[in-house]
mmCIF file of C-alpha atoms and ligand atoms in Angstrom:
data_model
loop_
_atom_site.group_PDB
_atom_site.id
_atom_site.type_symbol
_atom_site.label_atom_id
_atom_site.label_comp_id
_atom_site.label_asym_id
_atom_site.label_seq_id
_atom_site.Cartn_x
_atom_site.Cartn_y
_atom_site.Cartn_z
ATOM 1 C CA MET A 1 109.320 14.393 6.543
ATOM 2 C CA VAL A 2 110.142 12.149 9.231
ATOM 3 C CA GLU A 3 113.591 11.523 7.547
ATOM 4 C CA VAL A 4 114.163 15.320 7.259
ATOM 5 C CA LEU A 5 113.550 15.737 11.110
ATOM 6 C CA LYS A 6 115.820 13.023 11.708
ATOM 7 C CA GLY A 7 118.729 14.715 10.013
ATOM 8 C CA ALA A 8 117.939 18.044 11.832
ATOM 9 C CA GLU A 9 117.783 15.662 15.089
ATOM 10 C CA ALA A 10 121.314 14.120 14.186
ATOM 11 C CA GLU A 11 122.557 17.882 14.301
ATOM 12 C CA GLY A 12 121.200 18.621 17.476
ATOM 13 C CA ALA A 13 117.676 20.262 16.539
ATOM 14 C CA THR A 14 114.599 19.576 18.469
ATOM 15 C CA TYR A 15 111.337 19.813 16.915
ATOM 16 C CA GLU A 16 107.542 19.486 17.155
ATOM 17 C CA THR A 17 105.398 18.074 14.367
ATOM 18 C CA ILE A 18 102.149 19.746 13.872
ATOM 19 C CA ALA A 19 99.637 18.239 11.809
ATOM 20 C CA LEU A 20 96.738 20.354 9.929
ATOM 21 C CA PRO A 21 93.986 17.951 9.749
ATOM 22 C CA GLY A 22 91.470 20.380 8.211
ATOM 23 C CA GLY A 23 89.068 22.478 10.224
ATOM 24 C CA THR A 24 91.442 23.605 12.671
ATOM 25 C CA ILE A 25 92.700 26.481 10.544
ATOM 26 C CA LYS A 26 89.865 27.906 8.571
ATOM 27 C CA PRO A 27 90.252 29.562 5.345
ATOM 28 C CA CYS A 28 90.806 33.405 4.994
ATOM 29 C CA LYS A 29 87.878 35.683 4.795
ATOM 30 C CA GLY A 30 90.049 38.629 3.273
ATOM 31 C CA CYS A 31 88.474 40.899 6.022
ATOM 32 C CA ASP A 32 92.040 42.868 6.287
ATOM 33 C CA VAL A 33 91.966 42.979 10.145
ATOM 34 C CA CYS A 34 95.113 41.280 10.092
ATOM 35 C CA HIS A 35 96.659 43.993 7.782
ATOM 36 C CA LYS A 36 95.085 46.799 10.124
ATOM 37 C CA LYS A 37 95.426 45.284 13.739
ATOM 38 C CA GLY A 38 98.088 42.110 13.055
ATOM 39 C CA ILE A 39 95.944 39.517 14.351
ATOM 40 C CA CYS A 40 93.105 37.390 12.783
ATOM 41 C CA PRO A 41 89.774 37.900 14.272
ATOM 42 C CA GLN A 42 88.805 34.100 13.304
ATOM 43 C CA LYS A 43 88.848 31.671 16.458
ATOM 44 C CA ASP A 44 90.886 28.744 15.640
ATOM 45 C CA ASP A 45 94.472 27.462 15.857
ATOM 46 C CA PHE A 46 96.299 29.767 13.390
ATOM 47 C CA GLU A 47 97.448 32.590 15.913
ATOM 48 C CA ASP A 48 98.964 29.656 18.045
ATOM 49 C CA LEU A 49 100.488 28.089 15.197
ATOM 50 C CA LYS A 50 102.013 31.185 13.822
ATOM 51 C CA ALA A 51 103.065 32.178 17.335
ATOM 52 C CA LYS A 52 105.156 28.855 17.517
ATOM 53 C CA ILE A 53 106.818 29.434 14.275
ATOM 54 C CA ILE A 54 107.902 32.825 15.731
ATOM 55 C CA ALA A 55 109.335 30.966 18.553
ATOM 56 C CA SER A 56 111.138 28.673 16.637
ATOM 57 C CA ASP A 57 114.368 28.799 14.616
ATOM 58 C CA GLY A 58 112.995 26.713 11.438
ATOM 59 C CA VAL A 59 110.201 25.050 9.820
ATOM 60 C CA VAL A 60 109.831 22.199 7.192
ATOM 61 C CA LEU A 61 106.570 22.017 5.611
ATOM 62 C CA ALA A 62 105.329 19.066 4.310
ATOM 63 C CA SER A 63 102.329 18.246 1.773
ATOM 64 C CA PRO A 64 101.024 15.582 -0.623
ATOM 65 C CA ASN A 65 100.717 17.008 -4.251
ATOM 66 C CA TYR A 66 96.843 17.548 -4.545
ATOM 67 C CA ILE A 67 96.068 18.642 -7.968
ATOM 68 C CA PHE A 68 99.435 20.584 -8.766
ATOM 69 C CA SER A 69 99.662 22.436 -5.731
ATOM 70 C CA VAL A 70 99.730 21.806 -1.739
ATOM 71 C CA SER A 71 96.708 20.045 0.193
ATOM 72 C CA ALA A 72 93.966 22.573 1.055
ATOM 73 C CA GLN A 73 94.870 22.183 4.839
ATOM 74 C CA LEU A 74 98.218 23.738 4.190
ATOM 75 C CA LYS A 75 97.101 26.181 1.610
ATOM 76 C CA ALA A 76 94.312 27.438 4.238
ATOM 77 C CA PHE A 77 97.555 28.107 6.648
ATOM 78 C CA MET A 78 99.399 29.891 3.497
ATOM 79 C CA ASP A 79 96.394 32.100 2.962
ATOM 80 C CA ARG A 80 95.882 33.190 6.521
ATOM 81 C CA CYS A 81 99.488 34.336 6.738
ATOM 82 C CA CYS A 82 98.819 37.315 4.590
ATOM 83 C CA GLY A 83 99.412 39.515 7.144
ATOM 84 C CA VAL A 84 102.735 37.487 8.063
ATOM 85 C CA VAL A 85 103.759 38.051 4.343
ATOM 86 C CA HIS A 86 103.368 41.814 4.186
ATOM 87 C CA CYS A 87 105.491 42.360 7.294
ATOM 88 C CA LEU A 88 108.058 39.134 6.433
ATOM 89 C CA GLY A 89 107.139 38.125 9.874
ATOM 90 C CA PHE A 90 109.068 34.650 10.019
ATOM 91 C CA GLU A 91 112.228 36.902 9.005
ATOM 92 C CA GLY A 92 115.225 35.156 10.588
ATOM 93 C CA ARG A 93 114.118 31.487 10.548
ATOM 94 C CA TYR A 94 115.144 28.791 7.668
ATOM 95 C CA GLY A 95 112.939 26.355 6.268
ATOM 96 C CA ALA A 96 112.498 23.493 3.802
ATOM 97 C CA ALA A 97 110.042 21.731 1.885
ATOM 98 C CA VAL A 98 108.790 17.982 1.405
ATOM 99 C CA VAL A 99 106.436 16.671 -1.127
ATOM 100 C CA THR A 100 104.914 13.306 -1.967
ATOM 101 C CA SER A 101 102.851 12.864 -5.390
ATOM 102 C CA GLY A 102 101.038 9.737 -6.666
ATOM 103 C CA GLY A 103 102.422 10.396 -10.156
ATOM 104 C CA GLY A 104 104.621 13.325 -10.569
ATOM 105 C CA ASP A 105 105.311 16.990 -10.497
ATOM 106 C CA GLU A 106 106.500 17.313 -6.888
ATOM 107 C CA GLU A 107 109.025 19.883 -8.095
ATOM 108 C CA PRO A 108 106.858 22.949 -8.988
ATOM 109 C CA VAL A 109 104.846 22.169 -5.650
ATOM 110 C CA ALA A 110 108.056 22.152 -3.790
ATOM 111 C CA GLU A 111 109.017 25.249 -5.379
ATOM 112 C CA TYR A 112 105.871 26.791 -4.458
ATOM 113 C CA MET A 113 106.180 26.168 -1.076
ATOM 114 C CA ASN A 114 109.462 27.613 -0.811
ATOM 115 C CA GLN A 115 107.979 30.628 -2.565
ATOM 116 C CA PHE A 116 105.953 30.667 0.252
ATOM 117 C CA LEU A 117 108.580 30.739 2.883
ATOM 118 C CA ILE A 118 110.710 33.449 1.114
ATOM 119 C CA ALA A 119 107.398 35.307 0.781
ATOM 120 C CA THR A 120 107.012 35.075 4.763
ATOM 121 C CA GLY A 121 111.034 36.014 5.436
ATOM 122 C CA ILE A 122 112.339 32.597 5.814
ATOM 123 C CA THR A 123 115.315 31.197 4.252
ATOM 124 C CA PRO A 124 114.498 28.009 2.542
ATOM 125 C CA VAL A 125 117.559 25.582 2.307
ATOM 126 C CA GLY A 126 116.171 23.135 -0.318
ATOM 127 C CA SER A 127 113.337 20.555 -0.855
ATOM 128 C CA VAL A 128 112.866 16.684 -1.127
ATOM 129 C CA TRP A 129 110.448 14.666 -2.774
ATOM 130 C CA ALA A 130 109.022 11.474 -3.619
ATOM 131 C CA ASN A 131 106.738 10.099 -6.365
ATOM 132 C CA MET A 132 104.888 7.377 -4.563
ATOM 133 C CA GLY A 133 103.666 5.774 -7.596
ATOM 134 C CA GLU A 134 107.502 4.993 -8.375
ATOM 135 C CA LEU A 135 108.372 3.237 -5.343
ATOM 136 C CA PRO A 136 108.464 -0.288 -4.736
ATOM 137 C CA ASN A 137 106.088 -1.526 -1.912
ATOM 138 C CA TYR A 138 105.476 2.218 -1.578
ATOM 139 C CA GLU A 139 108.663 2.391 0.496
ATOM 140 C CA PHE A 140 111.284 5.136 0.316
ATOM 141 C CA THR A 141 114.516 4.030 -1.742
ATOM 142 C CA PRO A 142 117.564 4.448 0.248
ATOM 143 C CA GLU A 143 118.483 7.611 -2.139
ATOM 144 C CA ILE A 144 115.487 9.598 -1.035
ATOM 145 C CA VAL A 145 115.950 8.808 2.533
ATOM 146 C CA GLU A 146 119.414 10.004 2.358
ATOM 147 C CA ASN A 147 118.465 13.280 0.316
ATOM 148 C CA ALA A 148 115.882 14.048 3.307
ATOM 149 C CA ARG A 149 118.241 13.379 6.028
ATOM 150 C CA SER A 150 120.827 15.431 4.207
ATOM 151 C CA LEU A 151 118.181 18.343 3.762
ATOM 152 C CA GLY A 152 117.537 17.888 7.507
ATOM 153 C CA ARG A 153 121.098 18.430 8.403
ATOM 154 C CA LYS A 154 121.425 21.117 5.740
ATOM 155 C CA LEU A 155 118.689 23.030 7.574
ATOM 156 C CA VAL A 156 120.484 22.920 10.940
ATOM 157 C CA HIS A 157 123.974 23.997 9.290
ATOM 158 C CA ASP A 158 122.468 26.724 7.324
ATOM 159 C CA TRP A 159 120.785 28.440 10.190
ATOM 160 C CA GLN A 160 123.904 27.821 12.376
ATOM 161 C CA ASN A 161 126.056 29.511 10.088
ATOM 162 C CA GLN A 162 123.326 32.222 8.944
ATOM 163 C CA ILE A 163 123.967 31.493 5.327
ATOM 164 C CA ALA A 164 121.880 31.353 2.134
ATOM 165 C CA SER A 165 122.717 30.751 -1.465
ATOM 166 C CA PRO A 166 122.881 33.884 -3.761
ATOM 167 C CA GLU A 167 119.726 33.076 -5.577
ATOM 168 C CA ILE A 168 118.005 32.693 -2.449
ATOM 169 C CA ALA A 169 119.512 35.877 -1.156
ATOM 170 C CA GLU A 170 118.651 37.848 -4.346
ATOM 171 C CA ARG A 171 114.955 36.409 -4.217
ATOM 172 C CA LYS A 172 114.552 37.388 -0.707
ATOM 173 C CA ALA A 173 116.032 40.854 -1.476
ATOM 174 C CA GLN A 174 113.643 41.326 -4.108
ATOM 175 C CA PHE A 175 110.532 40.404 -2.227
ATOM 176 C CA LYS A 176 111.094 42.503 0.504
ATOM 177 C CA GLU A 177 111.572 45.390 -1.500
ATOM 178 C CA ARG A 178 108.431 44.595 -2.908
ATOM 179 C CA MET A 179 106.580 44.424 0.270
ATOM 180 C CA ARG A 180 108.326 47.836 1.382
ATOM 181 C CA GLN A 181 106.898 49.455 -1.486
ATOM 182 C CA LEU A 182 103.271 48.074 -0.658
ATOM 183 C CA MET A 183 103.764 49.426 2.824
ATOM 184 C CA LEU A 184 104.868 52.924 1.622
ATOM 185 C CA TYR A 185 101.918 52.824 -0.702
ATOM 186 C CA CYS A 186 99.227 51.370 2.216
ATOM 187 C CA ARG A 187 100.646 52.625 5.240
ATOM 188 C CA GLN A 188 97.632 54.505 6.196
ATOM 189 C CA GLU A 189 94.842 51.664 5.485
ATOM 190 C CA TRP A 190 97.345 49.526 7.304
ATOM 191 C CA PRO A 191 98.697 50.805 10.303
ATOM 192 C CA PHE A 192 99.552 47.854 12.177
ATOM 193 C CA GLU A 193 101.982 46.366 9.148
ATOM 194 C CA ALA A 194 103.220 50.233 8.547
ATOM 195 C CA GLN A 195 104.442 50.331 12.372
ATOM 196 C CA TYR A 196 105.706 46.885 12.186
ATOM 197 C CA TRP A 197 108.132 47.718 9.394
ATOM 198 C CA GLU A 198 108.951 51.030 10.967
ATOM 199 C CA LYS A 199 109.647 49.288 14.261
ATOM 200 C CA THR A 200 111.744 46.157 12.884
ATOM 201 C CA ARG A 201 113.474 47.630 10.242
ATOM 202 C CA GLY A 202 112.398 50.899 8.805
ATOM 203 C CA LEU A 203 110.237 52.141 6.252
HETATM 204 C C1 FMN B 1 92.621 14.847 -3.802
HETATM 205 C C2 FMN B 1 93.917 14.682 -4.252
HETATM 206 C C3 FMN B 1 94.708 15.091 -5.365
HETATM 207 C C4 FMN B 1 95.825 14.610 -5.800
HETATM 208 N N1 FMN B 1 96.420 15.129 -6.886
HETATM 209 C C5 FMN B 1 97.303 14.639 -7.385
HETATM 210 C C6 FMN B 1 98.035 15.293 -8.569
HETATM 211 O O1 FMN B 1 97.862 16.350 -9.162
HETATM 212 N N2 FMN B 1 99.298 14.774 -8.896
HETATM 213 C C7 FMN B 1 99.934 13.581 -8.247
HETATM 214 O O2 FMN B 1 100.901 12.901 -8.891
HETATM 215 N N3 FMN B 1 99.147 12.954 -7.331
HETATM 216 C C8 FMN B 1 97.627 13.454 -6.794
HETATM 217 N N4 FMN B 1 97.591 12.792 -5.775
HETATM 218 C C9 FMN B 1 98.063 11.599 -5.105
HETATM 219 C C10 FMN B 1 98.821 12.229 -3.625
HETATM 220 O O3 FMN B 1 99.877 12.958 -4.065
HETATM 221 C C11 FMN B 1 99.587 10.899 -2.998
HETATM 222 O O4 FMN B 1 98.745 9.838 -2.910
HETATM 223 C C12 FMN B 1 100.300 11.356 -2.050
HETATM 224 O O5 FMN B 1 101.239 12.346 -2.096
HETATM 225 C C13 FMN B 1 100.673 10.145 -1.169
HETATM 226 O O6 FMN B 1 101.648 10.531 -0.132
HETATM 227 P P1 FMN B 1 100.733 10.067 1.432
HETATM 228 O O7 FMN B 1 101.177 8.604 1.422
HETATM 229 O O8 FMN B 1 102.102 10.501 2.249
HETATM 230 O O9 FMN B 1 99.484 10.501 1.464
HETATM 231 C C14 FMN B 1 96.319 13.256 -5.298
HETATM 232 C C15 FMN B 1 95.508 12.579 -4.254
HETATM 233 C C16 FMN B 1 94.375 13.225 -3.647
HETATM 234 C C17 FMN B 1 93.728 12.481 -2.737
#
């Protein structure tokens, strides 16, 4: 994570690192209020973090591989973004994923994080990972450091030039159409989200 941010910084980015220590973003209760009203009724750090991402140009997600997935802390945040997903509420921002593991399977975890970025409207530019079990003295190799810095530089570059690979552009378009169909189907039940779509991009 640190090396990705150094790469982004070298290209002129400023950043804030936000840790999710657990408990500060509670699990989603599935109450549907976010879909109806656009805001989560749970009183914790979620809405502030959502607002910070909306105010930003990009996001780097980082997680250890915990049982073939992201940490419970990050998953809680992802689940709380259900309303953001329906609205593609982070559209316009760029993102990247960072994963560490004790023994492997980093790539599917990174892919899951990138799919989450797409589902929130973010354009993922790539990912970087490290299998800590393979590292001598638990230290990142020069190759991993360079991959991470290069990802940070790419994040800024792709955002500046507003570019996405054809594969990512296609996946984003497909997911957006899926959400549009969902909104057409649920517009009565979820008025905030239907109105958000109408205001921002039409339904
Ligand atoms: C609850 C838990 C589950 C884990 N599950 C896996 C796993 O499924 N596969 C794996 O390779 N490593 C697993 N690990 C190891 C972590 O991924 C590893 O310790 C971490 O990525 C190291 O990075 P860090 O030093 O930045 O925490 C697990 C660790 C914990 C505590």
